[in-house]
GROMACS .gro file of N, CA and C in nm:
model
  246
    1UNK      N    1   0.085  -0.118   0.000
    1UNK     CA    2   0.000   0.000   0.000
    1UNK      C    3   0.089   0.124   0.000
    2UNK      N    4   0.064   0.211  -0.093
    2UNK     CA    5   0.140   0.336  -0.101
    2UNK      C    6   0.058   0.445  -0.035
    3UNK      N    7   0.109   0.497   0.073
    3UNK     CA    8   0.034   0.595   0.151
    3UNK      C    9   0.044   0.736   0.095
    4UNK      N   10   0.151   0.764   0.024
    4UNK     CA   11   0.174   0.902  -0.019
    4UNK      C   12   0.177   0.916  -0.170
    5UNK      N   13   0.120   0.823  -0.242
    5UNK     CA   14   0.120   0.832  -0.387
    5UNK      C   15   0.248   0.775  -0.444
    6UNK      N   16   0.270   0.804  -0.571
    6UNK     CA   17   0.384   0.747  -0.641
    6UNK      C   18   0.517   0.802  -0.591
    7UNK      N   19   0.518   0.927  -0.549
    7UNK     CA   20   0.642   0.988  -0.501
    7UNK      C   21   0.634   1.007  -0.351
    8UNK      N   22   0.727   0.952  -0.277
    8UNK     CA   23   0.723   0.970  -0.130
    8UNK      C   24   0.752   1.115  -0.094
    9UNK      N   25   0.692   1.159   0.013
    9UNK     CA   26   0.720   1.293   0.063
    9UNK      C   27   0.860   1.295   0.122
   10UNK      N   28   0.931   1.399   0.091
   10UNK     CA   29   1.066   1.415   0.145
   10UNK      C   30   1.065   1.535   0.237
   11UNK      N   31   1.093   1.510   0.362
   11UNK     CA   32   1.100   1.618   0.459
   11UNK      C   33   1.226   1.697   0.434
   12UNK      N   34   1.216   1.826   0.444
   12UNK     CA   35   1.332   1.914   0.426
   12UNK      C   36   1.434   1.881   0.534
   13UNK      N   37   1.553   1.838   0.497
   13UNK     CA   38   1.652   1.798   0.597
   13UNK      C   39   1.718   1.915   0.670
   14UNK      N   40   1.698   2.036   0.620
   14UNK     CA   41   1.760   2.152   0.684
   14UNK      C   42   1.687   2.187   0.813
   15UNK      N   43   1.757   2.248   0.908
   15UNK     CA   44   1.689   2.292   1.030
   15UNK      C   45   1.580   2.394   0.996
   16UNK      N   46   1.477   2.397   1.077
   16UNK     CA   47   1.364   2.487   1.055
   16UNK      C   48   1.398   2.629   1.096
   17UNK      N   49   1.311   2.720   1.057
   17UNK     CA   50   1.328   2.860   1.098
   17UNK      C   51   1.316   2.872   1.250
   18UNK      N   52   1.228   2.793   1.310
   18UNK     CA   53   1.214   2.796   1.456
   18UNK      C   54   1.342   2.749   1.524
   19UNK      N   55   1.408   2.651   1.464
   19UNK     CA   56   1.536   2.605   1.519
   19UNK      C   57   1.636   2.720   1.523
   20UNK      N   58   1.648   2.792   1.411
   20UNK     CA   59   1.742   2.903   1.406
   20UNK      C   60   1.702   3.015   1.502
   21UNK      N   61   1.573   3.040   1.515
   21UNK     CA   62   1.528   3.142   1.610
   21UNK      C   63   1.569   3.104   1.753
   22UNK      N   64   1.543   2.980   1.791
   22UNK     CA   65   1.579   2.935   1.925
   22UNK      C   66   1.730   2.934   1.945
   23UNK      N   67   1.803   2.898   1.841
   23UNK     CA   68   1.948   2.901   1.848
   23UNK      C   69   1.997   3.043   1.871
   24UNK      N   70   1.934   3.138   1.804
   24UNK     CA   71   1.971   3.278   1.823
   24UNK      C   72   1.949   3.322   1.969
   25UNK      N   73   1.836   3.282   2.025
   25UNK     CA   74   1.809   3.317   2.166
   25UNK      C   75   1.911   3.253   2.259
   26UNK      N   76   1.949   3.130   2.229
   26UNK     CA   77   2.049   3.062   2.312
   26UNK      C   78   2.184   3.133   2.305
   27UNK      N   79   2.226   3.169   2.185
   27UNK     CA   80   2.353   3.241   2.171
   27UNK      C   81   2.346   3.376   2.240
   28UNK      N   82   2.234   3.442   2.230
   28UNK     CA   83   2.219   3.572   2.296
   28UNK      C   84   2.230   3.557   2.447
   29UNK      N   85   2.176   3.448   2.501
   29UNK     CA   86   2.177   3.429   2.646
   29UNK      C   87   2.318   3.411   2.701
   30UNK      N   88   2.413   3.373   2.614
   30UNK     CA   89   2.552   3.360   2.659
   30UNK      C   90   2.640   3.469   2.597
   31UNK      N   91   2.575   3.576   2.552
   31UNK     CA   92   2.643   3.694   2.497
   31UNK      C   93   2.731   3.665   2.375
   32UNK      N   94   2.691   3.569   2.295
   32UNK     CA   95   2.762   3.542   2.169
   32UNK      C   96   2.684   3.612   2.057
   33UNK      N   97   2.707   3.742   2.047
   33UNK     CA   98   2.629   3.828   1.958
   33UNK      C   99   2.647   3.789   1.811
   34UNK      N  100   2.768   3.759   1.772
   34UNK     CA  101   2.793   3.727   1.631
   34UNK      C  102   2.715   3.602   1.588
   35UNK      N  103   2.721   3.497   1.669
   35UNK     CA  104   2.648   3.375   1.635
   35UNK      C  105   2.497   3.395   1.645
   36UNK      N  106   2.454   3.476   1.741
   36UNK     CA  107   2.311   3.505   1.753
   36UNK      C  108   2.261   3.575   1.627
   37UNK      N  109   2.338   3.669   1.577
   37UNK     CA  110   2.300   3.741   1.456
   37UNK      C  111   2.294   3.647   1.335
   38UNK      N  112   2.395   3.562   1.322
   38UNK     CA  113   2.395   3.466   1.211
   38UNK      C  114   2.274   3.372   1.218
   39UNK      N  115   2.242   3.327   1.339
   39UNK     CA  116   2.129   3.234   1.354
   39UNK      C  117   1.996   3.302   1.320
   40UNK      N  118   1.976   3.425   1.367
   40UNK     CA  119   1.849   3.491   1.339
   40UNK      C  120   1.839   3.527   1.190
   41UNK      N  121   1.951   3.553   1.127
   41UNK     CA  122   1.948   3.577   0.982
   41UNK      C  123   1.905   3.451   0.908
   42UNK      N  124   1.947   3.335   0.957
   42UNK     CA  125   1.903   3.209   0.897
   42UNK      C  126   1.753   3.190   0.917
   43UNK      N  127   1.703   3.225   1.035
   43UNK     CA  128   1.559   3.213   1.061
   43UNK      C  129   1.480   3.300   0.965
   44UNK      N  130   1.524   3.423   0.946
   44UNK     CA  131   1.456   3.516   0.854
   44UNK      C  132   1.464   3.463   0.711
   45UNK      N  133   1.579   3.408   0.673
   45UNK     CA  134   1.593   3.354   0.538
   45UNK      C  135   1.497   3.237   0.515
   46UNK      N  136   1.477   3.155   0.616
   46UNK     CA  137   1.388   3.039   0.604
   46UNK      C  138   1.241   3.077   0.608
   47UNK      N  139   1.207   3.184   0.682
   47UNK     CA  140   1.067   3.226   0.694
   47UNK      C  141   1.060   3.378   0.700
   48UNK      N  142   1.076   3.444   0.586
   48UNK     CA  143   1.081   3.591   0.584
   48UNK      C  144   0.949   3.659   0.621
   49UNK      N  145   0.840   3.585   0.623
   49UNK     CA  146   0.710   3.644   0.656
   49UNK      C  147   0.681   3.643   0.806
   50UNK      N  148   0.768   3.586   0.886
   50UNK     CA  149   0.746   3.577   1.031
   50UNK      C  150   0.795   3.707   1.097
   51UNK      N  151   0.703   3.791   1.145
   51UNK     CA  152   0.745   3.920   1.202
   51UNK      C  153   0.829   3.906   1.328
   52UNK      N  154   0.809   3.802   1.406
   52UNK     CA  155   0.890   3.783   1.526
   52UNK      C  156   1.038   3.767   1.492
   53UNK      N  157   1.066   3.693   1.385
   53UNK     CA  158   1.206   3.674   1.344
   53UNK      C  159   1.265   3.806   1.296
   54UNK      N  160   1.185   3.883   1.224
   54UNK     CA  161   1.236   4.013   1.176
   54UNK      C  162   1.259   4.109   1.292
   55UNK      N  163   1.171   4.106   1.392
   55UNK     CA  164   1.190   4.190   1.510
   55UNK      C  165   1.319   4.152   1.582
   56UNK      N  166   1.339   4.023   1.603
   56UNK     CA  167   1.462   3.977   1.669
   56UNK      C  168   1.584   4.014   1.586
   57UNK      N  169   1.571   4.008   1.455
   57UNK     CA  170   1.681   4.047   1.367
   57UNK      C  171   1.712   4.196   1.383
   58UNK      N  172   1.609   4.278   1.390
   58UNK     CA  173   1.629   4.422   1.409
   58UNK      C  174   1.702   4.449   1.541
   59UNK      N  175   1.664   4.379   1.644
   59UNK     CA  176   1.729   4.395   1.775
   59UNK      C  177   1.876   4.354   1.766
   60UNK      N  178   1.901   4.240   1.702
   60UNK     CA  179   2.039   4.191   1.689
   60UNK      C  180   2.124   4.287   1.608
   61UNK      N  181   2.066   4.348   1.506
   61UNK     CA  182   2.141   4.446   1.428
   61UNK      C  183   2.178   4.566   1.513
   62UNK      N  184   2.094   4.601   1.607
   62UNK     CA  185   2.127   4.709   1.699
   62UNK      C  186   2.248   4.676   1.786
   63UNK      N  187   2.261   4.550   1.824
   63UNK     CA  188   2.377   4.509   1.906
   63UNK      C  189   2.509   4.535   1.835
   64UNK      N  190   2.508   4.521   1.702
   64UNK     CA  191   2.632   4.538   1.626
   64UNK      C  192   2.635   4.675   1.557
   65UNK      N  193   2.552   4.766   1.604
   65UNK     CA  194   2.549   4.906   1.560
   65UNK      C  195   2.515   4.922   1.413
   66UNK      N  196   2.435   4.832   1.359
   66UNK     CA  197   2.385   4.845   1.222
   66UNK      C  198   2.242   4.897   1.229
   67UNK      N  199   2.231   5.020   1.276
   67UNK     CA  200   2.101   5.079   1.305
   67UNK      C  201   2.014   5.100   1.182
   68UNK      N  202   2.075   5.139   1.070
   68UNK     CA  203   1.996   5.159   0.948
   68UNK      C  204   1.932   5.029   0.902
   69UNK      N  205   2.007   4.920   0.906
   69UNK     CA  206   1.950   4.790   0.868
   69UNK      C  207   1.841   4.748   0.967
   70UNK      N  208   1.863   4.775   1.096
   70UNK     CA  209   1.762   4.743   1.196
   70UNK      C  210   1.633   4.820   1.173
   71UNK      N  211   1.646   4.948   1.142
   71UNK     CA  212   1.528   5.029   1.113
   71UNK      C  213   1.456   4.980   0.988
   72UNK      N  214   1.532   4.933   0.890
   72UNK     CA  215   1.471   4.879   0.768
   72UNK      C  216   1.389   4.753   0.801
   73UNK      N  217   1.440   4.669   0.890
   73UNK     CA  218   1.365   4.551   0.933
   73UNK      C  219   1.235   4.592   1.003
   74UNK      N  220   1.244   4.690   1.090
   74UNK     CA  221   1.124   4.738   1.159
   74UNK      C  222   1.022   4.795   1.061
   75UNK      N  223   1.070   4.865   0.960
   75UNK     CA  224   0.981   4.921   0.859
   75UNK      C  225   0.908   4.810   0.783
   76UNK      N  226   0.978   4.699   0.756
   76UNK     CA  227   0.912   4.585   0.690
   76UNK      C  228   0.802   4.527   0.777
   77UNK      N  229   0.825   4.520   0.906
   77UNK     CA  230   0.724   4.468   0.998
   77UNK      C  231   0.602   4.559   0.998
   78UNK      N  232   0.626   4.688   1.009
   78UNK     CA  233   0.516   4.785   1.017
   78UNK      C  234   0.438   4.797   0.886
   79UNK      N  235   0.503   4.767   0.775
   79UNK     CA  236   0.438   4.777   0.645
   79UNK      C  237   0.351   4.657   0.612
   80UNK      N  238   0.353   4.556   0.695
   80UNK     CA  239   0.274   4.435   0.669
   80UNK      C  240   0.126   4.467   0.665
   81UNK      N  241   0.054   4.392   0.584
   81UNK     CA  242  -0.088   4.417   0.564
   81UNK      C  243  -0.179   4.327   0.648
   82UNK      N  244  -0.123   4.233   0.719
   82UNK     CA  245  -0.208   4.139   0.792
   82UNK      C  246  -0.228   4.189   0.930
   0.00000   0.00000   0.00000
């Protein structure tokens, strides 16, 4: 019996956006700002429509004094239509 049709479903083997978000929080909790920023950027790349990830990204950009990029992230959140 084939449960999923002719082609089996293949789960994406990459870590999820939630994984990267949680990883970012973990790195932040031990003051590893560079790794926290990289992790939250991965979360945003995996799920760019998630405003929580963009907010966390804006905050992380502030830690590394990239204020213009942080403000651009906030503007994207505020411009959302939902």
